[in-house]
Amino acid sequence: MERLGSVAFGSVLLVCLLSGASALLQTANPDRVCKSCDPQPANCKAYQCIANCSMIKSCPSPNDVCAAVWWRKAGVVMMETKCHDPTQPLRGVMLDNSSSDCVLSISDKNPNIRLCACTGRECNEHVLLKTPDDQILPTSVTIGGFRIPQICMFCDFEITMCNATGVCESSCNISSICENPSEVCASAWMRNNGSPIMDTVCHNPALPFHGQYLTDYSNTFCQMKKVKGMEDFYICSCNAEECNDLLYFTDVPPDPRDIEKTLPPVLLVSLVPVLIVVVVLLSAVYYYCVFHQENLKAPKTKGIDSETCAIIMSDDDRSDSNSANANSLNHNTELLPIQLDAIVGIGRFAEVYRAKLKQGATDESFQMVAVKIFPYEEYASWKTEWEIFSDSELRHENVLQFLTAEDRKIERRYWLITAYHERGNLQEFLMQHVIGWDELCRLGMSLARGVAHLHADRTPCGRPKVAIVHRDLKSVNVLVKSDLSCCLCDFGLSLRLHNSMTPEELANSGQVGTARYMAPEVLESRMDLENIESFKQADVYSMALVLWEITSRCSAIGDVREYEPPFGKLKDHLCVESMKDDVIRDRLRPEIPATWTNHTGVHLLSSTIEECWDHDPEARVTAQCVVERFGEISSAVISPLNTDTKSAQDSGNDEEEI
Ligand code: ADE
């Protein structure tokens, strides 16, 4: 910074010598110091934002001004700050640099961003919102046919003390200028494993909010309404500054001045008892209808015995007590006492660490957890995965248990905190172990159970659930638990297939995943994007490759070779084009040698694997069907105790025994 300062000073001196001191006084400004930071989230309150930028720069040219670019990315206000030559366009826009304040203006050329320029020292740190009339207004109003965005409380999900009675304050202390002028303020209140949570956001009422279309968004206050057919689920919307901060679970008290204006007092007095009777009667009818309908609609827990439900419920209860903050977002002020130990995985968007979550005052008592750390630039991946995990219906013994998410602002990192599994991922495990038939069934069936649960639109207990597709199933994204069952992890590319997904949303969710594990229709980008079943069929194909990997390391197949992933060596880089040649042109699949037919179970399982990787997506069986097949296969094969499980040494491999 000092060097930059002296360079700037030197250039100013040169200009001084060349053009004379008087000219210098008019044009050059040796104090032109601006904030200068790459894009990063800004702090916004009311109608001004402050760049989170600690870098300042003495501008290289004496004529430079300070400039800022402002936009929204996935619900977060981003700002870039810099020195700028006002004779040149910035992002295609010529800037007005006459003001000492940085007042954002919207340009026709690029309506998604706002820009400003100013001449005060570090004046681009603070930016103000401007209308075409040069007014700065607090609410979403129309001025000369031009709407400016609303300002709403925007914290996404937060734990709340509100118990859905009376009037609650949102638990959110961040207000944000909405990304789009058509957005209004919205809030939702629900329970997550028993704990009340609140969602405060800007939301476009043309799109569903928590699966519901908003009907009350022209209100100036947020009147909570129970969502039909959902227990403990309320939503509201409104269109006034920060109106989703106060949430009315009761009727909003009418403003007495308004009533006095419209109703004569005598009429008012006589109407009150009538109104009370009507409200009581209507509520009785409403509750009768809702409960009666719910009873009629209550799904039978088909195929799941009450014991399974009880186990899953008690699992949830247990994990709740482990993680008081399940599915919440911890803000900076209340970060968990976590000490990172060692890195255990490096992914596309984030790194995973083993870590100690301190349980008491002493260092001795702690719970091992896994922390997935995303750099600030990967905010969208963190948010996607967090949103997937936030669905409490995702909880399942074969899905990685989520504890909480943290926005570590100071470190400029986003965290996801989950259960830790010391056996690591399935690929590492298979590299180091030869397994027996029983372990093959346990690993394979639990993998299929996890995928079936993701894909299901009901929980095992029959509650409605949004179907989810993983879209990056591979042995690295499966963890091995201490009891040798599997759980799915890494939901960074997952998609919630809610009923209200628009064709555009579906169409935008094209080719993602890892080339080696991509189904032929994904490799070719020929998926039927309008049919949500096709996403599940692509997952089943990838799951088949993982089932093949597990089987290839089972002593029941006879001669167990060293671990190899499907389609060749680990170090081989397989790109989409080369996979297309193998999987589509040559219809190649991983080898199932003839010796695999010697074991009845492996033989039956191989047939199921082949059905799962069928070229025709429609011909593939579902993950739930694979679970049922495992049940049939494992009961058809009674493995003689202990004769089936070989250690790596027994089978001639220099690998560790289970
Ligand atoms: N690798 C990635 N996630 C993990 C976890 N939760 N536990 C152990 N290893 C992991």
XYZ file of C-alpha atoms and ligand atoms in Angstrom:
668
model
C 0.000 0.000 0.000
C 2.906 2.357 0.860
C 4.465 1.611 -2.522
C 1.196 2.310 -4.253
C 0.951 5.547 -2.323
C 4.398 6.694 -3.390
C 3.746 5.715 -7.013
C 0.544 7.757 -6.955
C 2.350 10.635 -5.291
C 5.131 10.424 -7.878
C 2.684 10.584 -10.735
C 0.946 13.525 -9.145
C 4.313 15.286 -8.872
C 5.013 14.611 -12.535
C 1.641 16.025 -13.523
C 2.442 19.002 -11.327
C 5.664 19.680 -13.147
C 4.123 19.239 -16.567
C 0.906 21.150 -16.264
C 1.640 23.660 -13.557
C 0.428 24.009 -10.034
C -2.809 25.817 -10.886
C -3.920 23.128 -13.310
C -3.090 20.529 -10.696
C -5.366 22.197 -8.177
C -8.270 21.861 -10.582
C -7.784 18.344 -11.907
C -5.486 16.121 -9.903
C -6.317 15.022 -6.418
C -3.399 13.534 -4.503
C -5.879 12.351 -1.839
C -8.050 10.326 -4.210
C -8.185 7.235 -2.074
C -10.872 4.667 -2.751
C -12.038 1.385 -1.380
C -10.773 -1.306 -3.721
C -12.063 -4.845 -3.250
C -13.142 -7.739 -5.440
C -16.811 -8.752 -5.236
C -17.899 -9.715 -1.760
C -21.079 -9.691 0.327
C -22.007 -6.242 1.654
C -23.822 -5.177 4.819
C -27.113 -3.522 4.006
C -29.427 -1.708 6.326
C -32.455 0.231 5.203
C -31.532 1.804 1.887
C -27.806 1.906 2.164
C -25.095 -0.707 1.955
C -21.584 -0.746 3.311
C -18.886 -2.635 1.449
C -17.114 -5.173 3.629
C -13.849 -3.937 2.219
C -10.691 -3.286 4.185
C -8.470 -2.514 1.156
C -7.929 1.098 0.172
C -6.035 2.320 -2.837
C -4.523 5.612 -3.913
C -5.878 5.841 -7.418
C -3.286 5.685 -10.215
C -4.690 8.581 -12.176
C -5.390 12.012 -10.693
C -8.701 12.145 -12.517
C -9.941 8.854 -11.163
C -13.065 8.674 -9.053
C -14.181 6.018 -6.568
C -16.747 3.596 -7.968
C -18.908 0.759 -6.725
C -20.852 -1.989 -8.455
C -23.825 -3.482 -6.567
C -25.853 -6.606 -7.355
C -27.595 -9.549 -5.736
C -26.284 -13.098 -5.942
C -28.444 -15.886 -4.547
C -30.164 -13.497 -2.173
C -26.979 -11.796 -0.964
C -26.029 -8.229 -1.801
C -22.578 -8.189 -3.388
C -20.351 -5.150 -3.888
C -17.212 -4.529 -5.857
C -15.272 -1.324 -5.181
C -12.511 0.297 -7.211
C -10.839 3.426 -8.575
C -12.327 4.335 -11.939
C -11.474 6.586 -14.863
C -14.723 8.560 -15.343
C -14.030 9.090 -19.038
C -14.442 5.344 -19.564
C -17.578 3.224 -19.135
C -17.800 0.837 -16.189
C -19.656 -2.397 -17.067
C -20.806 -0.607 -20.220
C -22.209 2.392 -18.346
C -20.853 5.967 -18.182
C -21.029 7.128 -14.610
C -22.058 10.470 -13.188
C -19.164 11.429 -10.941
C -20.314 14.795 -9.689
C -21.452 13.672 -6.251
C -19.454 13.299 -3.092
C -21.802 10.413 -2.139
C -21.985 7.175 -4.041
C -25.636 7.076 -5.092
C -26.482 3.894 -6.962
C -28.334 4.210 -10.196
C -29.886 1.555 -12.384
C -28.913 1.516 -15.999
C -31.111 0.347 -18.884
C -28.038 -1.366 -20.300
C -27.695 -3.741 -17.387
C -30.722 -3.735 -15.066
C -29.295 -6.484 -12.853
C -26.537 -4.307 -11.482
C -26.356 -0.837 -9.985
C -23.373 1.465 -10.201
C -22.167 4.651 -8.634
C -19.172 6.965 -8.658
C -18.144 9.664 -6.202
C -15.297 11.965 -5.358
C -14.902 11.884 -1.580
C -12.169 9.934 0.175
C -13.206 6.231 0.329
C -16.679 7.460 -0.611
C -17.433 4.170 -2.388
C -17.550 2.327 0.921
C -21.123 3.541 1.551
C -23.618 3.294 -1.266
C -27.149 4.686 -1.371
C -30.092 3.562 -3.426
C -31.379 6.070 -5.934
C -34.606 6.344 -7.917
C -34.839 8.014 -11.348
C -36.168 11.101 -9.553
C -33.018 11.201 -7.436
C -35.060 10.347 -4.378
C -34.013 7.775 -1.874
C -37.069 5.989 -0.620
C -37.525 3.414 2.055
C -40.316 1.324 0.571
C -41.250 -0.458 -2.607
C -43.207 2.225 -4.404
C -43.750 3.170 -7.989
C -42.189 6.444 -9.072
C -42.782 7.565 -12.618
C -43.586 3.973 -13.580
C -40.398 2.725 -11.979
C -40.492 0.388 -8.999
C -37.672 0.255 -6.540
C -37.071 -2.893 -4.541
C -38.591 -3.563 -1.158
C -36.538 -3.822 2.029
C -37.248 -6.948 4.031
C -35.867 -8.895 6.940
C -33.701 -11.541 5.261
C -32.059 -14.199 7.395
C -33.323 -17.392 5.742
C -33.699 -19.981 8.477
C -33.176 -19.077 12.132
C -34.081 -20.733 15.390
C -36.815 -18.721 17.093
C -38.394 -18.343 20.519
C -41.740 -17.597 18.889
C -44.334 -20.241 19.686
C -46.823 -19.229 17.002
C -49.175 -17.323 19.273
C -49.889 -13.615 19.567
C -47.446 -11.312 17.828
C -43.845 -12.432 17.373
C -40.778 -10.524 16.387
C -38.703 -12.270 13.736
C -35.414 -13.556 15.079
C -33.656 -11.814 12.226
C -31.499 -8.727 12.602
C -30.502 -8.349 8.957
C -32.613 -6.285 6.632
C -31.848 -6.433 2.986
C -32.813 -4.627 -0.183
C -34.648 -7.189 -2.288
C -32.976 -8.327 -5.469
C -35.957 -7.673 -7.646
C -38.640 -4.956 -7.478
C -41.342 -7.598 -7.830
C -40.277 -9.248 -4.595
C -42.203 -8.777 -1.366
C -41.351 -9.659 2.221
C -42.298 -13.138 3.406
C -41.887 -15.205 6.538
C -42.579 -18.791 7.479
C -42.768 -20.418 10.880
C -42.419 -24.173 11.287
C -41.038 -26.816 13.551
C -37.910 -28.726 12.789
C -37.640 -31.834 14.906
C -39.695 -30.086 17.528
C -37.724 -26.811 17.582
C -39.481 -23.764 16.147
C -37.637 -22.134 13.238
C -38.425 -19.069 11.198
C -37.599 -18.243 7.599
C -37.442 -14.527 6.667
C -36.835 -13.612 3.030
C -37.603 -11.430 0.024
C -39.798 -13.462 -2.294
C -41.325 -13.146 -5.737
C -45.056 -13.882 -5.268
C -45.241 -15.320 -8.785
C -43.311 -18.291 -7.399
C -44.386 -20.636 -4.624
C -43.015 -20.024 -1.151
C -42.570 -23.280 0.794
C -44.790 -24.889 -1.829
C -47.602 -22.283 -1.401
C -48.585 -19.332 -3.555
C -48.735 -16.114 -1.541
C -52.102 -14.407 -1.664
C -51.691 -11.690 0.962
C -48.636 -9.889 -0.350
C -50.360 -6.552 -0.822
C -50.861 -6.275 2.963
C -48.712 -3.824 4.846
C -48.327 -6.249 7.758
C -47.500 -9.953 7.933
C -50.568 -11.911 8.997
C -49.501 -15.519 9.653
C -51.796 -18.157 8.196
C -51.683 -21.862 8.896
C -50.794 -23.854 5.780
C -53.644 -26.233 5.032
C -52.910 -29.859 5.734
C -49.581 -29.087 7.424
C -49.225 -29.188 11.129
C -47.155 -26.407 12.715
C -46.577 -24.547 9.466
C -47.498 -20.878 9.007
C -46.618 -18.386 6.282
C -47.274 -14.713 5.615
C -46.259 -12.038 3.155
C -46.538 -8.270 2.936
C -45.250 -5.300 0.988
C -43.889 -2.591 3.269
C -40.435 -1.867 4.625
C -39.285 -4.642 6.993
C -42.929 -5.702 7.386
C -41.895 -9.342 7.886
C -40.256 -8.402 11.185
C -43.496 -8.400 13.210
C -45.512 -11.547 12.639
C -49.183 -11.586 13.614
C -50.461 -15.010 14.632
C -53.574 -13.284 15.959
C -55.661 -10.939 13.845
C -53.921 -7.652 13.273
C -55.464 -5.108 15.665
C -57.359 -2.619 13.551
C -56.173 0.942 13.672
C -58.896 2.703 15.756
C -58.565 5.885 13.697
C -59.492 4.008 10.518
C -62.521 2.435 12.122
C -63.723 5.708 13.593
C -63.505 7.272 10.177
C -65.686 4.645 8.551
C -68.103 3.434 11.213
C -70.271 5.464 13.552
C -69.640 4.457 17.196
C -73.181 3.082 17.783
C -72.924 0.770 14.816
C -69.481 -0.267 15.998
C -70.767 -1.251 19.465
C -73.681 -3.238 18.056
C -71.509 -5.019 15.492
C -68.845 -6.286 17.885
C -70.883 -9.161 19.477
C -72.160 -10.206 16.042
C -68.607 -10.242 14.710
C -67.390 -12.339 17.643
C -70.123 -14.929 17.066
C -69.353 -15.067 13.327
C -65.611 -15.474 13.954
C -66.214 -18.274 16.487
C -68.589 -20.068 14.130
C -66.262 -19.702 11.138
C -63.268 -20.951 13.138
C -65.268 -23.986 14.296
C -66.279 -24.808 10.723
C -62.728 -24.224 9.476
C -61.126 -26.463 12.097
C -63.742 -29.142 11.538
C -62.992 -29.096 7.796
C -59.217 -29.093 8.205
C -59.088 -31.904 10.755
C -61.744 -33.946 9.027
C -59.897 -33.643 5.714
C -56.556 -34.442 7.312
C -58.005 -37.588 8.840
C -59.387 -38.617 5.478
C -56.104 -37.891 3.742
C -53.823 -39.417 6.401
C -51.733 -41.909 4.479
C -51.391 -45.440 5.653
C -47.798 -46.363 6.428
C -47.832 -49.004 3.723
C -45.139 -51.629 3.885
C -43.559 -50.082 6.986
C -44.331 -51.611 10.301
C -44.909 -49.444 13.314
C -41.604 -50.670 14.735
C -39.644 -49.115 11.841
C -41.448 -45.844 12.397
C -40.707 -46.005 16.079
C -37.028 -46.628 15.379
C -36.783 -43.736 12.983
C -38.625 -41.416 15.349
C -36.435 -42.346 18.253
C -33.333 -41.920 16.076
C -34.504 -38.423 15.327
C -35.105 -37.755 18.979
C -31.663 -39.003 19.851
C -29.944 -36.949 17.205
C -31.880 -33.918 18.338
C -30.442 -34.131 21.765
C -27.007 -34.438 20.192
C -27.527 -31.358 18.133
C -29.615 -28.726 19.740
C -29.077 -26.484 16.754
C -30.081 -28.989 14.090
C -30.868 -27.303 10.777
C -30.303 -23.809 12.079
C -27.813 -21.231 10.968
C -25.364 -20.103 13.590
C -24.416 -16.478 13.246
C -21.037 -15.078 14.180
C -22.092 -14.238 17.696
C -22.928 -17.812 18.614
C -20.421 -19.996 16.812
C -20.034 -23.511 18.111
C -16.874 -24.290 20.089
C -15.234 -26.395 17.398
C -11.566 -27.203 16.998
C -10.492 -28.426 13.563
C -8.256 -31.505 13.730
C -7.292 -32.772 10.294
C -8.438 -32.582 6.727
C -10.247 -35.758 5.646
C -11.526 -34.864 2.201
C -11.187 -32.342 -0.597
C -14.200 -31.827 -2.814
C -15.127 -29.738 -5.804
C -16.352 -26.793 -3.750
C -15.158 -27.418 -0.209
C -12.801 -29.208 2.152
C -13.913 -31.591 4.892
C -12.218 -31.616 8.300
C -12.468 -33.934 11.250
C -13.132 -31.685 14.240
C -13.867 -31.681 17.955
C -17.098 -30.127 19.166
C -16.449 -29.251 22.805
C -19.187 -30.474 25.127
C -18.276 -28.868 28.442
C -15.843 -26.509 30.098
C -12.933 -28.945 29.846
C -11.016 -29.941 26.731
C -11.535 -33.637 27.501
C -15.209 -33.854 26.731
C -16.019 -33.450 23.058
C -17.969 -35.004 20.209
C -16.168 -35.783 16.943
C -17.865 -33.993 14.050
C -17.087 -33.344 10.396
C -16.871 -29.746 9.188
C -17.271 -28.998 5.500
C -15.683 -25.613 4.824
C -16.656 -23.582 1.754
C -14.705 -20.496 0.658
C -16.784 -17.320 0.431
C -16.987 -17.597 -3.363
C -18.776 -20.935 -3.027
C -21.688 -19.420 -1.127
C -24.189 -20.869 -3.627
C -22.911 -24.460 -3.124
C -23.033 -24.040 0.656
C -26.571 -22.687 0.429
C -27.735 -25.514 -1.872
C -26.385 -28.185 0.435
C -27.655 -26.420 3.531
C -31.119 -26.099 2.009
C -31.165 -29.800 1.193
C -30.073 -30.667 4.742
C -32.579 -28.198 6.220
C -35.426 -30.420 5.106
C -36.032 -32.308 8.326
C -37.710 -35.089 6.357
C -34.318 -35.918 4.853
C -33.169 -37.350 8.154
C -32.528 -41.048 7.744
C -30.019 -43.513 9.078
C -28.542 -43.854 5.573
C -28.176 -40.121 4.970
C -25.331 -38.217 6.637
C -26.639 -36.614 9.826
C -26.590 -32.821 9.633
C -25.936 -30.801 12.775
C -25.841 -27.141 11.806
C -24.574 -24.520 9.367
C -22.436 -21.512 10.199
C -21.727 -18.296 8.348
C -18.177 -17.600 9.579
C -18.101 -14.035 8.324
C -14.850 -13.060 9.977
C -12.955 -15.984 8.472
C -14.829 -15.471 5.183
C -15.878 -19.114 5.177
C -19.160 -21.026 5.260
C -19.408 -24.182 7.329
C -21.641 -27.236 7.361
C -21.287 -29.366 10.471
C -22.275 -33.034 10.277
C -21.689 -36.371 11.981
C -18.174 -37.757 11.549
C -17.582 -41.310 10.307
C -14.069 -42.515 10.981
C -14.138 -45.304 8.380
C -14.229 -42.532 5.741
C -15.719 -42.853 2.292
C -16.681 -46.085 0.546
C -13.963 -45.831 -2.086
C -11.197 -45.536 0.535
C -12.822 -48.368 2.467
C -13.017 -50.712 -0.526
C -9.400 -49.938 -1.436
C -8.313 -51.185 1.961
C -10.725 -54.049 2.634
C -11.990 -57.250 1.106
C -15.496 -57.864 2.398
C -17.645 -60.940 2.983
C -21.127 -61.655 1.584
C -22.870 -60.319 4.709
C -20.959 -57.042 4.516
C -21.752 -56.773 0.805
C -25.467 -57.082 1.638
C -25.211 -54.585 4.499
C -23.306 -51.975 2.511
C -25.360 -52.479 -0.668
C -28.772 -52.556 0.973
C -28.096 -49.501 3.124
C -26.849 -47.610 0.058
C -30.072 -48.484 -1.806
C -32.102 -47.532 1.304
C -30.456 -44.111 1.424
C -31.156 -43.494 -2.276
C -34.735 -44.815 -1.963
C -35.323 -42.451 0.954
C -33.995 -39.468 -1.026
C -36.230 -40.345 -3.988
C -39.346 -41.050 -1.934
C -42.188 -38.564 -1.650
C -43.258 -39.977 1.725
C -41.203 -40.654 4.842
C -41.186 -44.250 6.144
C -43.938 -43.087 8.501
C -46.080 -41.767 5.681
C -45.546 -38.030 6.131
C -45.317 -36.095 2.847
C -41.772 -35.303 1.760
C -40.209 -33.569 -1.226
C -38.369 -36.088 -3.436
C -34.668 -35.279 -3.794
C -32.214 -36.462 -6.418
C -28.542 -36.651 -5.551
C -27.064 -36.252 -9.054
C -23.503 -37.077 -7.987
C -23.710 -40.588 -6.561
C -20.297 -42.253 -6.485
C -18.323 -44.254 -3.951
C -16.536 -41.095 -2.755
C -19.904 -39.576 -1.828
C -20.912 -42.536 0.325
C -19.574 -42.832 3.880
C -19.085 -46.076 5.775
C -20.490 -46.032 9.304
C -18.957 -47.988 12.173
C -21.623 -50.722 11.832
C -20.640 -51.158 8.156
C -23.799 -49.587 6.822
C -23.578 -46.660 4.423
C -24.801 -43.102 4.472
C -25.012 -40.698 1.553
C -23.173 -37.388 1.686
C -22.285 -34.379 -0.468
C -25.579 -32.905 -1.573
C -23.954 -29.942 -3.338
C -25.501 -30.882 -6.699
C -28.761 -32.277 -5.346
C -32.135 -31.058 -6.457
C -35.449 -30.921 -4.591
C -38.123 -32.076 -7.020
C -41.051 -30.095 -5.625
C -44.294 -30.172 -7.590
C -44.167 -26.505 -8.434
C -40.822 -26.699 -10.303
C -41.279 -24.800 -13.524
C -40.210 -26.300 -16.880
C -37.454 -23.638 -16.952
C -36.142 -24.705 -13.551
C -36.126 -28.323 -14.708
C -34.554 -27.426 -18.030
C -31.769 -25.502 -16.269
C -30.800 -28.551 -14.275
C -29.068 -30.362 -17.149
C -25.756 -32.187 -17.168
C -24.171 -32.307 -13.726
C -22.203 -34.942 -11.824
C -19.005 -36.906 -12.399
C -18.408 -38.159 -15.950
C -17.357 -41.675 -14.828
C -20.707 -42.210 -13.081
C -22.990 -40.374 -15.531
C -25.900 -42.260 -17.066
C -25.872 -42.401 -20.883
C -28.781 -39.950 -21.182
C -26.937 -37.479 -18.914
C -23.705 -37.833 -20.925
C -25.694 -37.106 -24.061
C -27.740 -34.308 -22.442
C -30.851 -36.156 -23.629
C -32.653 -36.524 -20.343
C -36.385 -36.025 -20.329
C -36.157 -32.930 -18.138
C -39.911 -32.588 -17.876
C -40.267 -35.908 -16.139
C -38.919 -35.867 -12.604
C -38.633 -39.666 -12.664
C -35.792 -39.354 -15.198
C -33.598 -37.656 -12.569
C -34.178 -40.636 -10.268
C -33.395 -43.086 -13.089
C -30.048 -41.343 -13.653
C -29.272 -41.725 -9.914
C -30.118 -45.447 -10.116
C -27.590 -45.881 -12.941
C -24.844 -44.272 -10.803
C -25.899 -46.373 -7.816
C -25.499 -49.531 -9.944
C -21.850 -48.627 -10.572
C -21.298 -48.225 -6.819
C -23.004 -51.588 -6.168
C -20.655 -53.126 -8.742
C -17.664 -51.565 -6.923
C -18.808 -53.094 -3.622
C -19.397 -56.509 -5.227
C -16.005 -56.456 -6.943
C -14.380 -56.455 -3.495
C -16.440 -59.299 -2.042
C -14.774 -62.647 -1.392
C -17.945 -64.409 -2.611
C -17.025 -63.627 -6.239
C -13.949 -65.870 -6.035
C -10.760 -64.187 -7.140
C -10.851 -60.644 -5.664
C -8.669 -58.197 -7.570
C -7.236 -54.936 -6.323
C -9.844 -52.174 -6.054
C -10.586 -50.427 -9.329
C -13.310 -47.870 -9.930
C -15.824 -48.509 -12.726
C -14.344 -47.907 -16.209
C -10.685 -48.149 -15.390
C -7.960 -46.904 -13.147
C -8.463 -44.207 -10.527
C -5.812 -41.927 -11.936
C -7.350 -42.021 -15.412
C -9.093 -38.766 -16.098
C -12.363 -39.657 -17.775
C -14.016 -36.790 -19.568
C -17.576 -36.676 -20.867
C -16.470 -37.237 -24.476
C -14.480 -40.414 -23.742
C -17.295 -41.718 -21.511
C -19.746 -41.153 -24.362
C -17.624 -43.403 -26.602
C -17.578 -46.176 -24.003
C -21.042 -45.950 -22.500
C -23.142 -44.869 -25.484
C -21.316 -45.851 -28.675
C -19.865 -49.151 -27.375
C -22.562 -49.734 -24.701
C -19.724 -50.666 -22.321
C -20.384 -51.415 -18.631
C -18.037 -52.610 -15.863
C -17.134 -56.275 -16.296
C -19.180 -58.976 -14.536
C -16.917 -62.050 -14.920
C -18.415 -65.539 -15.332
C -17.090 -66.531 -11.902
C -19.618 -64.152 -10.301
C -22.349 -66.647 -11.195
C -20.816 -69.316 -8.931
C -22.358 -67.695 -5.847
C -26.173 -67.616 -5.932
C -26.389 -64.297 -4.118
C -23.768 -62.576 -6.259
C -25.436 -64.021 -9.367
C -28.847 -62.584 -8.365
C -27.316 -59.290 -7.325
C -25.424 -59.002 -10.645
C -28.724 -59.313 -12.527
C -30.193 -56.483 -10.429
C -27.087 -54.346 -11.070
C -27.493 -54.943 -14.806
C -31.128 -53.881 -14.618
C -30.081 -50.705 -12.829
C -27.581 -49.692 -15.504
C -29.826 -50.504 -18.469
C -29.285 -48.145 -21.395
C -33.013 -47.404 -21.394
C -33.741 -45.278 -18.289
C -37.351 -46.515 -18.203
C -36.174 -50.125 -17.962
C -34.189 -49.478 -14.773
C -35.628 -50.637 -11.490
C -36.219 -48.120 -8.706
C -33.957 -47.775 -5.664
C -36.833 -49.045 -3.482
C -37.050 -52.141 -5.663
C -33.300 -52.703 -5.159
C -33.867 -52.559 -1.375
C -36.545 -55.233 -1.711
C -34.317 -57.352 -3.986
C -31.565 -57.255 -1.350
C -34.091 -58.562 1.178
C -34.986 -61.459 -1.131
C -31.393 -62.188 -2.154
C -29.933 -62.133 1.339
C -32.638 -64.430 2.690
C -32.078 -66.832 -0.235
C -28.413 -67.127 0.682
C -27.526 -68.273 4.166
C -23.825 -67.663 4.415
C -21.950 -70.165 6.585
C -20.731 -68.330 9.681
C -17.328 -66.696 9.218
C -16.293 -68.739 6.176
C -17.324 -66.029 3.782
C -15.436 -63.040 5.139
C -11.836 -62.939 4.008
C -9.235 -60.472 5.019
C -7.151 -58.801 2.389
C -4.184 -60.989 3.404
C -6.186 -64.235 3.007
C -7.126 -63.336 -0.499
C -3.594 -62.500 -1.471
C -4.040 -58.733 -1.317
C -1.783 -56.672 0.866
C -4.760 -54.914 2.422
C -6.198 -54.420 5.860
C -8.806 -56.735 7.373
C -12.159 -55.338 8.530
N -15.480 -37.284 4.444
C -16.433 -36.445 4.021
N -17.374 -36.313 4.951
C -17.011 -37.076 6.000
C -17.590 -37.352 7.266
N -18.723 -36.802 7.615
N -16.974 -38.202 8.077
C -15.827 -38.749 7.688
N -15.227 -38.528 6.526
C -15.821 -37.695 5.688
